[in-house]
Structure formats: C-alpha cells, structure tokens
Amino acid sequence: MPLQIFQITFPGTALDPQRFFLQVTGASIVLAATDELDLNGATTQFSNDAGTSPVTVPVVAPNGYYNFYVNGVMQEAGAYTVNADNTITFNVAATFTVGTILILEAVEVSAT
C-alpha cells in the first residue's frame, strides 16, 4: 500500500468584541428586579470604544455572549439579560451609585 499523507486542518475562531461604557453621574441609578436600563437613555447614555453615542448593541446569538461589569467586576450571567432594543433587563435589584463604572461587552464568535 502506498504511503498517503493527510493534511489535518484545525478550525479556528475569531472573536469580535465590542464594549460599551457608562460612568454614573448626577444621581444613583436604582433598579428593581425586572427593571430595564436603557443604554441610550437621557441619563444613562453609554458610549462605545470610540467614545461615540448613541450605541447599537449587536445581537450575538447563537455563537456569542455578553459580559456585564460593575466597577470592573464581572456579574453573573443570570443577573441580567441583554435585549435587542439596546436595553439590559436586570433579574435582581441593583443600585449603581455616582461614580460607578458600568461596562457591557458583546463578543461575537465566528469560524475562520
């Protein structure tokens, strides 16, 4: 039997992260469970990596994920839901005091 050489290829992945930032100013943001935080609201205007607003959060399903950080600490995925209308629904009560930094990260994963 002659020698056969097989080329083994390994699929790769590409990550496309987008981040959205807000530093709470003026007054604290108080949310009850099931309340929504509007990323383009009058007092909750998030900006993107380039510093521009308003923002459009990408829908990353089915191959992506969202991370939400409060002062640099990642929050549990079950504590919030990111919606297609640029809002975050909180599944727990939350109070964000003045000076708190909120970051939403949307990561789209694709094959290369």
mmCIF file of N, CA and C in Angstrom:
data_model
loop_
_atom_site.group_PDB
_atom_site.id
_atom_site.type_symbol
_atom_site.label_atom_id
_atom_site.label_comp_id
_atom_site.label_asym_id
_atom_site.label_seq_id
_atom_site.Cartn_x
_atom_site.Cartn_y
_atom_site.Cartn_z
ATOM 1 N N MET A 1 0.857 -1.164 0.000
ATOM 2 C CA MET A 1 0.000 0.000 0.000
ATOM 3 C C MET A 1 0.907 1.232 0.000
ATOM 4 N N PRO A 2 0.625 2.161 -0.901
ATOM 5 C CA PRO A 2 1.463 3.354 -0.958
ATOM 6 C C PRO A 2 1.210 4.261 0.251
ATOM 7 N N LEU A 3 2.179 5.042 0.548
ATOM 8 C CA LEU A 3 2.100 5.996 1.649
ATOM 9 C C LEU A 3 1.150 7.131 1.285
ATOM 10 N N GLN A 4 0.244 7.447 2.188
ATOM 11 C CA GLN A 4 -0.664 8.572 1.982
ATOM 12 C C GLN A 4 -0.410 9.609 3.062
ATOM 13 N N ILE A 5 -0.369 10.846 2.654
ATOM 14 C CA ILE A 5 -0.172 11.935 3.604
ATOM 15 C C ILE A 5 -1.478 12.711 3.696
ATOM 16 N N PHE A 6 -1.935 12.880 4.900
ATOM 17 C CA PHE A 6 -3.171 13.621 5.146
ATOM 18 C C PHE A 6 -2.829 14.974 5.751
ATOM 19 N N GLN A 7 -3.495 15.973 5.266
ATOM 20 C CA GLN A 7 -3.334 17.291 5.859
ATOM 21 C C GLN A 7 -4.458 17.481 6.866
ATOM 22 N N ILE A 8 -4.083 17.678 8.092
ATOM 23 C CA ILE A 8 -5.067 17.872 9.146
ATOM 24 C C ILE A 8 -5.244 19.370 9.351
ATOM 25 N N THR A 9 -6.472 19.804 9.268
ATOM 26 C CA THR A 9 -6.749 21.225 9.493
ATOM 27 C C THR A 9 -7.506 21.393 10.797
ATOM 28 N N PHE A 10 -7.194 22.438 11.467
ATOM 29 C CA PHE A 10 -7.856 22.748 12.721
ATOM 30 C C PHE A 10 -8.688 24.009 12.519
ATOM 31 N N PRO A 11 -9.969 23.908 12.794
ATOM 32 C CA PRO A 11 -10.800 25.104 12.616
ATOM 33 C C PRO A 11 -10.386 26.180 13.614
ATOM 34 N N GLY A 12 -10.422 27.382 13.172
ATOM 35 C CA GLY A 12 -10.090 28.495 14.045
ATOM 36 C C GLY A 12 -11.322 29.313 14.369
ATOM 37 N N THR A 13 -11.180 30.167 15.330
ATOM 38 C CA THR A 13 -12.276 31.055 15.687
ATOM 39 C C THR A 13 -11.765 32.489 15.722
ATOM 40 N N ALA A 14 -12.648 33.381 15.430
ATOM 41 C CA ALA A 14 -12.339 34.808 15.513
ATOM 42 C C ALA A 14 -13.313 35.447 16.493
ATOM 43 N N LEU A 15 -12.782 36.256 17.382
ATOM 44 C CA LEU A 15 -13.605 36.963 18.352
ATOM 45 C C LEU A 15 -13.709 38.423 17.937
ATOM 46 N N ASP A 16 -14.908 38.955 17.987
ATOM 47 C CA ASP A 16 -15.134 40.362 17.656
ATOM 48 C C ASP A 16 -15.804 41.036 18.850
ATOM 49 N N PRO A 17 -14.989 41.513 19.809
ATOM 50 C CA PRO A 17 -15.585 42.146 20.992
ATOM 51 C C PRO A 17 -15.929 43.611 20.738
ATOM 52 N N GLN A 18 -17.043 44.035 21.312
ATOM 53 C CA GLN A 18 -17.435 45.443 21.317
ATOM 54 C C GLN A 18 -17.796 45.792 22.753
ATOM 55 N N ARG A 19 -17.337 46.943 23.214
ATOM 56 C CA ARG A 19 -17.573 47.341 24.596
ATOM 57 C C ARG A 19 -18.334 48.665 24.642
ATOM 58 N N PHE A 20 -19.152 48.787 25.684
ATOM 59 C CA PHE A 20 -19.984 49.970 25.882
ATOM 60 C C PHE A 20 -19.834 50.408 27.336
ATOM 61 N N PHE A 21 -19.608 51.703 27.567
ATOM 62 C CA PHE A 21 -19.219 52.216 28.873
ATOM 63 C C PHE A 21 -20.172 53.297 29.369
ATOM 64 N N LEU A 22 -20.322 53.345 30.698
ATOM 65 C CA LEU A 22 -21.055 54.433 31.344
ATOM 66 C C LEU A 22 -20.465 54.644 32.727
ATOM 67 N N GLN A 23 -20.152 55.898 33.064
ATOM 68 C CA GLN A 23 -19.826 56.249 34.440
ATOM 69 C C GLN A 23 -21.027 57.000 34.984
ATOM 70 N N VAL A 24 -21.600 56.483 36.069
ATOM 71 C CA VAL A 24 -22.810 57.068 36.647
ATOM 72 C C VAL A 24 -22.469 58.452 37.200
ATOM 73 N N THR A 25 -23.215 59.458 36.762
ATOM 74 C CA THR A 25 -23.030 60.831 37.242
ATOM 75 C C THR A 25 -24.384 61.404 37.631
ATOM 76 N N GLY A 26 -24.363 62.469 38.379
ATOM 77 C CA GLY A 26 -25.610 63.160 38.737
ATOM 78 C C GLY A 26 -26.333 62.524 39.903
ATOM 79 N N ALA A 27 -26.956 61.384 39.683
ATOM 80 C CA ALA A 27 -27.711 60.687 40.728
ATOM 81 C C ALA A 27 -27.536 59.183 40.548
ATOM 82 N N SER A 28 -27.718 58.455 41.640
ATOM 83 C CA SER A 28 -27.624 56.995 41.585
ATOM 84 C C SER A 28 -28.705 56.425 40.676
ATOM 85 N N ILE A 29 -28.422 55.278 40.102
ATOM 86 C CA ILE A 29 -29.405 54.549 39.301
ATOM 87 C C ILE A 29 -29.922 53.411 40.170
ATOM 88 N N VAL A 30 -31.214 53.420 40.463
ATOM 89 C CA VAL A 30 -31.829 52.396 41.312
ATOM 90 C C VAL A 30 -32.776 51.580 40.446
ATOM 91 N N LEU A 31 -32.538 50.268 40.399
ATOM 92 C CA LEU A 31 -33.345 49.371 39.571
ATOM 93 C C LEU A 31 -33.914 48.245 40.425
ATOM 94 N N ALA A 32 -35.200 47.989 40.285
ATOM 95 C CA ALA A 32 -35.817 46.825 40.919
ATOM 96 C C ALA A 32 -35.631 45.633 39.987
ATOM 97 N N ALA A 33 -35.825 44.435 40.517
ATOM 98 C CA ALA A 33 -35.760 43.243 39.664
ATOM 99 C C ALA A 33 -36.775 43.400 38.540
ATOM 100 N N THR A 34 -36.405 43.024 37.358
ATOM 101 C CA THR A 34 -37.162 43.122 36.096
ATOM 102 C C THR A 34 -37.156 44.528 35.492
ATOM 103 N N ASP A 35 -36.497 45.501 36.124
ATOM 104 C CA ASP A 35 -36.367 46.832 35.523
ATOM 105 C C ASP A 35 -35.353 46.784 34.388
ATOM 106 N N GLU A 36 -35.486 47.739 33.462
ATOM 107 C CA GLU A 36 -34.570 47.814 32.330
ATOM 108 C C GLU A 36 -33.689 49.049 32.431
ATOM 109 N N LEU A 37 -32.455 48.902 31.987
ATOM 110 C CA LEU A 37 -31.515 50.008 31.869
ATOM 111 C C LEU A 37 -31.349 50.291 30.384
ATOM 112 N N ASP A 38 -31.741 51.487 29.957
ATOM 113 C CA ASP A 38 -31.660 51.870 28.546
ATOM 114 C C ASP A 38 -30.263 52.408 28.264
ATOM 115 N N LEU A 39 -29.540 51.761 27.359
ATOM 116 C CA LEU A 39 -28.178 52.174 27.051
ATOM 117 C C LEU A 39 -28.116 53.495 26.303
ATOM 118 N N ASN A 40 -29.243 53.979 25.826
ATOM 119 C CA ASN A 40 -29.309 55.264 25.132
ATOM 120 C C ASN A 40 -30.251 56.237 25.830
ATOM 121 N N GLY A 41 -30.475 56.017 27.127
ATOM 122 C CA GLY A 41 -31.376 56.881 27.885
ATOM 123 C C GLY A 41 -30.778 58.261 28.123
ATOM 124 N N ALA A 42 -31.622 59.190 28.531
ATOM 125 C CA ALA A 42 -31.179 60.569 28.744
ATOM 126 C C ALA A 42 -30.092 60.660 29.815
ATOM 127 N N THR A 43 -30.226 59.882 30.891
ATOM 128 C CA THR A 43 -29.233 59.927 31.972
ATOM 129 C C THR A 43 -28.341 58.695 31.992
ATOM 130 N N THR A 44 -28.563 57.772 31.077
ATOM 131 C CA THR A 44 -27.772 56.533 31.044
ATOM 132 C C THR A 44 -27.177 56.324 29.662
ATOM 133 N N GLN A 45 -26.618 57.375 29.087
ATOM 134 C CA GLN A 45 -26.081 57.334 27.722
ATOM 135 C C GLN A 45 -24.732 56.615 27.714
ATOM 136 N N PHE A 46 -24.717 55.369 27.261
ATOM 137 C CA PHE A 46 -23.475 54.617 27.142
ATOM 138 C C PHE A 46 -22.714 55.103 25.908
ATOM 139 N N SER A 47 -21.402 54.899 25.897
ATOM 140 C CA SER A 47 -20.599 55.192 24.709
ATOM 141 C C SER A 47 -19.828 53.934 24.337
ATOM 142 N N ASN A 48 -19.376 53.875 23.093
ATOM 143 C CA ASN A 48 -18.649 52.690 22.631
ATOM 144 C C ASN A 48 -17.142 52.902 22.755
ATOM 145 N N ASP A 49 -16.347 51.965 22.219
ATOM 146 C CA ASP A 49 -14.888 52.054 22.305
ATOM 147 C C ASP A 49 -14.348 53.341 21.697
ATOM 148 N N ALA A 50 -15.030 53.875 20.691
ATOM 149 C CA ALA A 50 -14.584 55.107 20.031
ATOM 150 C C ALA A 50 -15.053 56.354 20.778
ATOM 151 N N GLY A 51 -15.871 56.168 21.824
ATOM 152 C CA GLY A 51 -16.363 57.294 22.602
ATOM 153 C C GLY A 51 -17.606 57.945 22.043
ATOM 154 N N THR A 52 -18.264 57.296 21.077
ATOM 155 C CA THR A 52 -19.453 57.884 20.467
ATOM 156 C C THR A 52 -20.741 57.302 21.048
ATOM 157 N N SER A 53 -21.785 58.106 21.000
ATOM 158 C CA SER A 53 -23.123 57.717 21.441
ATOM 159 C C SER A 53 -24.097 58.239 20.404
ATOM 160 N N PRO A 54 -25.287 57.717 20.258
ATOM 161 C CA PRO A 54 -25.836 56.542 20.925
ATOM 162 C C PRO A 54 -25.198 55.263 20.398
ATOM 163 N N VAL A 55 -25.456 54.189 21.118
ATOM 164 C CA VAL A 55 -24.848 52.909 20.771
ATOM 165 C C VAL A 55 -25.897 51.940 20.241
ATOM 166 N N THR A 56 -25.425 50.998 19.443
ATOM 167 C CA THR A 56 -26.251 49.891 18.975
ATOM 168 C C THR A 56 -25.551 48.613 19.392
ATOM 169 N N VAL A 57 -26.173 47.875 20.291
ATOM 170 C CA VAL A 57 -25.580 46.640 20.797
ATOM 171 C C VAL A 57 -25.895 45.515 19.818
ATOM 172 N N PRO A 58 -24.872 44.785 19.354
ATOM 173 C CA PRO A 58 -25.138 43.707 18.403
ATOM 174 C C PRO A 58 -25.831 42.523 19.069
ATOM 175 N N VAL A 59 -26.649 41.831 18.307
ATOM 176 C CA VAL A 59 -27.238 40.573 18.769
ATOM 177 C C VAL A 59 -26.205 39.498 18.473
ATOM 178 N N VAL A 60 -25.680 38.843 19.501
ATOM 179 C CA VAL A 60 -24.567 37.912 19.323
ATOM 180 C C VAL A 60 -24.991 36.448 19.255
ATOM 181 N N ALA A 61 -26.270 36.158 19.427
ATOM 182 C CA ALA A 61 -26.744 34.777 19.373
ATOM 183 C C ALA A 61 -26.607 34.256 17.954
ATOM 184 N N PRO A 62 -26.354 33.014 17.709
ATOM 185 C CA PRO A 62 -26.245 31.935 18.685
ATOM 186 C C PRO A 62 -24.810 31.652 19.123
ATOM 187 N N ASN A 63 -23.815 32.324 18.520
ATOM 188 C CA ASN A 63 -22.424 31.951 18.786
ATOM 189 C C ASN A 63 -21.645 32.970 19.597
ATOM 190 N N GLY A 64 -22.305 33.868 20.259
ATOM 191 C CA GLY A 64 -21.591 34.879 21.022
ATOM 192 C C GLY A 64 -22.086 34.931 22.451
ATOM 193 N N TYR A 65 -21.608 35.941 23.160
ATOM 194 C CA TYR A 65 -22.007 36.082 24.559
ATOM 195 C C TYR A 65 -21.834 37.535 24.996
ATOM 196 N N TYR A 66 -22.467 37.859 26.117
ATOM 197 C CA TYR A 66 -22.364 39.181 26.724
ATOM 198 C C TYR A 66 -21.712 39.040 28.090
ATOM 199 N N ASN A 67 -20.918 40.033 28.459
ATOM 200 C CA ASN A 67 -20.393 40.162 29.813
ATOM 201 C C ASN A 67 -20.789 41.540 30.317
ATOM 202 N N PHE A 68 -21.195 41.617 31.585
ATOM 203 C CA PHE A 68 -21.553 42.895 32.190
ATOM 204 C C PHE A 68 -20.688 43.085 33.424
ATOM 205 N N TYR A 69 -20.033 44.238 33.510
ATOM 206 C CA TYR A 69 -19.114 44.531 34.608
ATOM 207 C C TYR A 69 -19.598 45.747 35.384
ATOM 208 N N VAL A 70 -19.468 45.682 36.695
ATOM 209 C CA VAL A 70 -19.735 46.818 37.571
ATOM 210 C C VAL A 70 -18.433 47.114 38.299
ATOM 211 N N ASN A 71 -17.863 48.287 38.036
ATOM 212 C CA ASN A 71 -16.557 48.661 38.596
ATOM 213 C C ASN A 71 -15.507 47.586 38.343
ATOM 214 N N GLY A 72 -15.530 46.997 37.162
ATOM 215 C CA GLY A 72 -14.524 46.018 36.771
ATOM 216 C C GLY A 72 -14.788 44.599 37.231
ATOM 217 N N VAL A 73 -15.881 44.362 37.941
ATOM 218 C CA VAL A 73 -16.204 43.023 38.440
ATOM 219 C C VAL A 73 -17.296 42.422 37.554
ATOM 220 N N MET A 74 -16.985 41.272 36.938
ATOM 221 C CA MET A 74 -17.963 40.620 36.063
ATOM 222 C C MET A 74 -19.147 40.123 36.884
ATOM 223 N N GLN A 75 -20.344 40.353 36.359
ATOM 224 C CA GLN A 75 -21.571 39.937 37.025
ATOM 225 C C GLN A 75 -22.034 38.583 36.490
ATOM 226 N N GLU A 76 -22.752 37.841 37.324
ATOM 227 C CA GLU A 76 -23.268 36.537 36.910
ATOM 228 C C GLU A 76 -24.214 36.694 35.729
ATOM 229 N N ALA A 77 -24.137 35.760 34.797
ATOM 230 C CA ALA A 77 -24.974 35.829 33.591
ATOM 231 C C ALA A 77 -26.462 35.801 33.931
ATOM 232 N N GLY A 78 -26.856 35.136 34.984
ATOM 233 C CA GLY A 78 -28.261 35.049 35.355
ATOM 234 C C GLY A 78 -28.819 36.318 35.975
ATOM 235 N N ALA A 79 -27.962 37.303 36.248
ATOM 236 C CA ALA A 79 -28.408 38.534 36.895
ATOM 237 C C ALA A 79 -28.957 39.556 35.909
ATOM 238 N N TYR A 80 -28.730 39.344 34.613
ATOM 239 C CA TYR A 80 -29.150 40.325 33.617
ATOM 240 C C TYR A 80 -29.409 39.642 32.281
ATOM 241 N N THR A 81 -30.160 40.319 31.429
ATOM 242 C CA THR A 81 -30.423 39.863 30.064
ATOM 243 C C THR A 81 -30.260 41.057 29.138
ATOM 244 N N VAL A 82 -29.490 40.887 28.072
ATOM 245 C CA VAL A 82 -29.314 41.956 27.092
ATOM 246 C C VAL A 82 -30.374 41.783 26.011
ATOM 247 N N ASN A 83 -31.091 42.854 25.713
ATOM 248 C CA ASN A 83 -32.194 42.814 24.758
ATOM 249 C C ASN A 83 -31.802 43.467 23.432
ATOM 250 N N ALA A 84 -32.501 43.097 22.372
ATOM 251 C CA ALA A 84 -32.209 43.613 21.032
ATOM 252 C C ALA A 84 -32.514 45.101 20.894
ATOM 253 N N ASP A 85 -33.278 45.676 21.823
ATOM 254 C CA ASP A 85 -33.624 47.105 21.734
ATOM 255 C C ASP A 85 -32.668 47.992 22.533
ATOM 256 N N ASN A 86 -31.431 47.530 22.726
ATOM 257 C CA ASN A 86 -30.388 48.286 23.431
ATOM 258 C C ASN A 86 -30.732 48.556 24.890
ATOM 259 N N THR A 87 -31.353 47.579 25.541
ATOM 260 C CA THR A 87 -31.626 47.668 26.971
ATOM 261 C C THR A 87 -31.073 46.427 27.659
ATOM 262 N N ILE A 88 -30.861 46.564 28.963
ATOM 263 C CA ILE A 88 -30.470 45.431 29.804
ATOM 264 C C ILE A 88 -31.571 45.257 30.836
ATOM 265 N N THR A 89 -32.143 44.066 30.913
ATOM 266 C CA THR A 89 -33.142 43.756 31.930
ATOM 267 C C THR A 89 -32.426 43.092 33.095
ATOM 268 N N PHE A 90 -32.620 43.630 34.287
ATOM 269 C CA PHE A 90 -31.982 43.067 35.473
ATOM 270 C C PHE A 90 -32.928 42.084 36.143
ATOM 271 N N ASN A 91 -32.403 40.942 36.526
ATOM 272 C CA ASN A 91 -33.185 39.907 37.195
ATOM 273 C C ASN A 91 -33.046 40.001 38.709
ATOM 274 N N VAL A 92 -32.265 40.970 39.157
ATOM 275 C CA VAL A 92 -32.064 41.239 40.580
ATOM 276 C C VAL A 92 -32.145 42.749 40.776
ATOM 277 N N ALA A 93 -32.449 43.171 41.984
ATOM 278 C CA ALA A 93 -32.442 44.605 42.277
ATOM 279 C C ALA A 93 -30.998 45.099 42.281
ATOM 280 N N ALA A 94 -30.793 46.321 41.806
ATOM 281 C CA ALA A 94 -29.436 46.871 41.738
ATOM 282 C C ALA A 94 -29.470 48.372 41.972
ATOM 283 N N THR A 95 -28.455 48.864 42.668
ATOM 284 C CA THR A 95 -28.259 50.297 42.843
ATOM 285 C C THR A 95 -26.844 50.631 42.413
ATOM 286 N N PHE A 96 -26.722 51.537 41.461
ATOM 287 C CA PHE A 96 -25.419 51.976 40.975
ATOM 288 C C PHE A 96 -25.233 53.417 41.437
ATOM 289 N N THR A 97 -24.311 53.627 42.371
ATOM 290 C CA THR A 97 -24.098 54.951 42.941
ATOM 291 C C THR A 97 -23.249 55.815 42.011
ATOM 292 N N VAL A 98 -23.243 57.108 42.286
ATOM 293 C CA VAL A 98 -22.466 58.056 41.483
ATOM 294 C C VAL A 98 -20.999 57.628 41.484
ATOM 295 N N GLY A 99 -20.397 57.627 40.313
ATOM 296 C CA GLY A 99 -19.001 57.221 40.164
ATOM 297 C C GLY A 99 -18.827 55.777 39.734
ATOM 298 N N THR A 100 -19.894 54.982 39.820
ATOM 299 C CA THR A 100 -19.821 53.582 39.407
ATOM 300 C C THR A 100 -19.604 53.500 37.900
ATOM 301 N N ILE A 101 -18.725 52.607 37.490
ATOM 302 C CA ILE A 101 -18.458 52.406 36.069
ATOM 303 C C ILE A 101 -19.127 51.112 35.623
ATOM 304 N N LEU A 102 -19.979 51.214 34.597
ATOM 305 C CA LEU A 102 -20.684 50.063 34.033
ATOM 306 C C LEU A 102 -20.116 49.781 32.652
ATOM 307 N N ILE A 103 -19.846 48.522 32.385
ATOM 308 C CA ILE A 103 -19.312 48.117 31.084
ATOM 309 C C ILE A 103 -20.113 46.922 30.586
ATOM 310 N N LEU A 104 -20.610 47.022 29.366
ATOM 311 C CA LEU A 104 -21.238 45.892 28.691
ATOM 312 C C LEU A 104 -20.316 45.479 27.556
ATOM 313 N N GLU A 105 -19.979 44.203 27.514
ATOM 314 C CA GLU A 105 -19.126 43.670 26.454
ATOM 315 C C GLU A 105 -19.938 42.660 25.651
ATOM 316 N N ALA A 106 -19.992 42.854 24.347
ATOM 317 C CA ALA A 106 -20.674 41.930 23.439
ATOM 318 C C ALA A 106 -19.600 41.274 22.583
ATOM 319 N N VAL A 107 -19.518 39.944 22.637
ATOM 320 C CA VAL A 107 -18.480 39.223 21.899
ATOM 321 C C VAL A 107 -19.146 38.308 20.885
ATOM 322 N N GLU A 108 -18.863 38.562 19.613
ATOM 323 C CA GLU A 108 -19.351 37.703 18.538
ATOM 324 C C GLU A 108 -18.238 36.727 18.172
ATOM 325 N N VAL A 109 -18.572 35.442 18.100
ATOM 326 C CA VAL A 109 -17.605 34.397 17.772
ATOM 327 C C VAL A 109 -17.954 33.845 16.397
ATOM 328 N N SER A 110 -16.945 33.746 15.531
ATOM 329 C CA SER A 110 -17.175 33.201 14.194
ATOM 330 C C SER A 110 -16.023 32.283 13.811
ATOM 331 N N ALA A 111 -16.283 31.361 12.901
ATOM 332 C CA ALA A 111 -15.253 30.439 12.421
ATOM 333 C C ALA A 111 -14.378 31.143 11.393
ATOM 334 N N THR A 112 -13.104 30.761 11.378
ATOM 335 C CA THR A 112 -12.187 31.337 10.381
ATOM 336 C C THR A 112 -11.768 30.288 9.381
#
